[in-house]
PDB file of C-alpha atoms in Angstrom:
ATOM      1  CA  MET A  11     -28.856  -3.985  69.168  1.00 58.00           C
ATOM      2  CA  ASP A  12     -28.541  -2.626  72.698  1.00 64.00           C
ATOM      3  CA  PRO A  13     -25.412  -4.107  74.355  1.00 62.00           C
ATOM      4  CA  LEU A  14     -26.920  -3.743  77.824  1.00 63.00           C
ATOM      5  CA  ASN A  15     -29.665  -6.225  76.921  1.00 69.00           C
ATOM      6  CA  HIS A  16     -27.142  -9.058  76.601  1.00 71.00           C
ATOM      7  CA  SER A  17     -27.016 -11.340  79.656  1.00 67.00           C
ATOM      8  CA  ARG A  18     -23.227 -11.121  79.958  1.00 73.00           C
ATOM      9  CA  VAL A  19     -22.976  -7.321  79.908  1.00 78.00           C
ATOM     10  CA  PRO A  20     -23.219  -5.788  83.404  1.00 85.00           C
ATOM     11  CA  MET A  21     -25.278  -2.670  84.083  1.00 87.00           C
ATOM     12  CA  HIS A  22     -23.368   0.590  83.466  1.00 90.00           C
ATOM     13  CA  ILE A  23     -24.396   3.778  85.285  1.00 94.00           C
ATOM     14  CA  ILE A  24     -22.750   7.131  84.564  1.00 95.00           C
ATOM     15  CA  LEU A  25     -22.435   9.016  87.849  1.00 95.00           C
ATOM     16  CA  THR A  26     -22.707  12.753  88.384  1.00 93.00           C
ATOM     17  CA  SER A  27     -19.709  14.516  89.939  1.00 92.00           C
ATOM     18  CA  LYS A  28     -21.465  14.659  93.320  1.00 94.00           C
ATOM     19  CA  GLU A  29     -22.360  10.959  93.238  1.00 94.00           C
ATOM     20  CA  ALA A  30     -18.792  10.005  92.290  1.00 94.00           C
ATOM     21  CA  GLU A  31     -17.357  12.143  95.085  1.00 93.00           C
ATOM     22  CA  ALA A  32     -19.777  10.679  97.633  1.00 94.00           C
ATOM     23  CA  GLU A  33     -19.045   7.065  96.643  1.00 92.00           C
ATOM     24  CA  LEU A  34     -15.311   7.289  95.976  1.00 94.00           C
ATOM     25  CA  GLY A  35     -13.850  10.383  97.619  1.00 89.00           C
ATOM     26  CA  PRO A  36     -10.084  10.597  97.076  1.00 87.00           C
ATOM     27  CA  TYR A  37      -9.932   7.220  95.308  1.00 89.00           C
ATOM     28  CA  ARG A  38     -11.492   8.719  92.181  1.00 85.00           C
ATOM     29  CA  SER A  39      -8.068   9.667  90.793  1.00 82.00           C
ATOM     30  CA  ARG A  40      -6.827   6.054  91.016  1.00 90.00           C
ATOM     31  CA  LEU A  41      -9.482   4.390  88.852  1.00 94.00           C
ATOM     32  CA  PRO A  42      -8.742   2.382  85.704  1.00 94.00           C
ATOM     33  CA  GLY A  43     -10.009   3.828  82.435  1.00 93.00           C
ATOM     34  CA  LEU A  44     -12.925   2.961  80.182  1.00 93.00           C
ATOM     35  CA  LEU A  45     -12.874   4.244  76.613  1.00 94.00           C
ATOM     36  CA  VAL A  46     -15.507   6.804  75.704  1.00 94.00           C
ATOM     37  CA  THR A  47     -16.204   4.713  72.574  1.00 92.00           C
ATOM     38  CA  ASP A  48     -17.215   1.612  74.578  1.00 90.00           C
ATOM     39  CA  PRO A  49     -20.594   0.368  73.236  1.00 88.00           C
ATOM     40  CA  ALA A  50     -22.008  -0.404  76.692  1.00 88.00           C
ATOM     41  CA  LEU A  51     -21.084   3.098  77.867  1.00 91.00           C
ATOM     42  CA  ARG A  52     -22.801   4.691  74.874  1.00 90.00           C
ATOM     43  CA  SER A  53     -25.898   2.572  75.539  1.00 88.00           C
ATOM     44  CA  ALA A  54     -25.911   3.622  79.206  1.00 91.00           C
ATOM     45  CA  ALA A  55     -25.692   7.288  78.186  1.00 93.00           C
ATOM     46  CA  GLU A  56     -28.692   6.870  75.876  1.00 90.00           C
ATOM     47  CA  ARG A  57     -30.717   5.181  78.614  1.00 90.00           C
ATOM     48  CA  GLN A  58     -29.843   7.961  81.080  1.00 93.00           C
ATOM     49  CA  GLY A  59     -30.597  10.726  78.580  1.00 94.00           C
ATOM     50  CA  ILE A  60     -26.986  11.943  78.448  1.00 93.00           C
ATOM     51  CA  GLU A  61     -26.214  13.466  75.055  1.00 91.00           C
ATOM     52  CA  GLU A  62     -22.467  13.976  75.470  1.00 92.00           C
ATOM     53  CA  ILE A  63     -20.274  11.737  77.608  1.00 93.00           C
ATOM     54  CA  GLU A  64     -17.684  13.804  79.463  1.00 93.00           C
ATOM     55  CA  ILE A  65     -14.084  12.643  79.679  1.00 94.00           C
ATOM     56  CA  GLY A  66     -13.200  12.242  83.370  1.00 93.00           C
ATOM     57  CA  SER A  67     -16.700  11.187  84.435  1.00 94.00           C
ATOM     58  CA  VAL A  68     -17.054   8.036  86.516  1.00 96.00           C
ATOM     59  CA  VAL A  69     -18.994   4.919  85.520  1.00 96.00           C
ATOM     60  CA  LYS A  70     -20.372   2.495  88.075  1.00 95.00           C
ATOM     61  CA  ILE A  71     -20.545  -1.044  86.713  1.00 93.00           C
ATOM     62  CA  LEU A  72     -22.750  -3.508  88.588  1.00 91.00           C
ATOM     63  CA  ARG A  73     -21.733  -7.144  88.160  1.00 87.00           C
ATOM     64  CA  LYS A  74     -23.629 -10.068  89.613  1.00 82.00           C
ATOM     65  CA  SER A  75     -21.720 -12.055  92.215  1.00 79.00           C
ATOM     66  CA  ARG A  76     -21.363 -15.690  91.232  1.00 77.00           C
ATOM     67  CA  ILE A  77     -21.776 -16.798  94.832  1.00 79.00           C
ATOM     68  CA  GLY A  78     -24.175 -14.398  96.524  1.00 73.00           C
ATOM     69  CA  GLY A  79     -26.164 -13.110  93.571  1.00 73.00           C
ATOM     70  CA  ALA A  80     -25.878  -9.511  94.809  1.00 80.00           C
ATOM     71  CA  ASP A  81     -24.533  -6.762  92.577  1.00 85.00           C
ATOM     72  CA  THR A  82     -20.876  -5.874  93.114  1.00 87.00           C
ATOM     73  CA  PRO A  83     -19.938  -2.322  92.060  1.00 91.00           C
ATOM     74  CA  TYR A  84     -16.825  -1.602  90.021  1.00 92.00           C
ATOM     75  CA  TYR A  85     -15.814   1.904  89.004  1.00 95.00           C
ATOM     76  CA  ARG A  86     -14.043   3.241  85.901  1.00 95.00           C
ATOM     77  CA  VAL A  87     -13.133   6.749  84.775  1.00 95.00           C
ATOM     78  CA  ILE A  88     -14.033   7.664  81.183  1.00 95.00           C
ATOM     79  CA  VAL A  89     -10.971   8.329  79.009  1.00 94.00           C
ATOM     80  CA  SER A  90     -10.476   9.310  75.385  1.00 91.00           C
ATOM     81  CA  ASN A  91      -7.611   6.873  74.836  1.00 85.00           C
ATOM     82  CA  ILE A  92      -5.655   4.274  76.768  1.00 72.00           C
ATOM     83  CA  ARG A  93      -1.965   5.019  77.274  1.00 67.00           C
TER      84      ARG A  93
END
């Protein structure tokens, strides 16, 4: 089963270094972590054709707004473990 097909799982997009820098700039170092073993992250990597997920990469998560219906972006940095 693909986790991204579930209605409650928001879209995950793994950004390139250039995309992350353009969207976040200096705020990149202050992001919360997302485990590399997260099923939605693995599914996103498969969909994007990424064979190996790099620790330190940034993930853009698009959640639907309950009020406006537009996608709201949230960002997470990929980590190997949570401290």
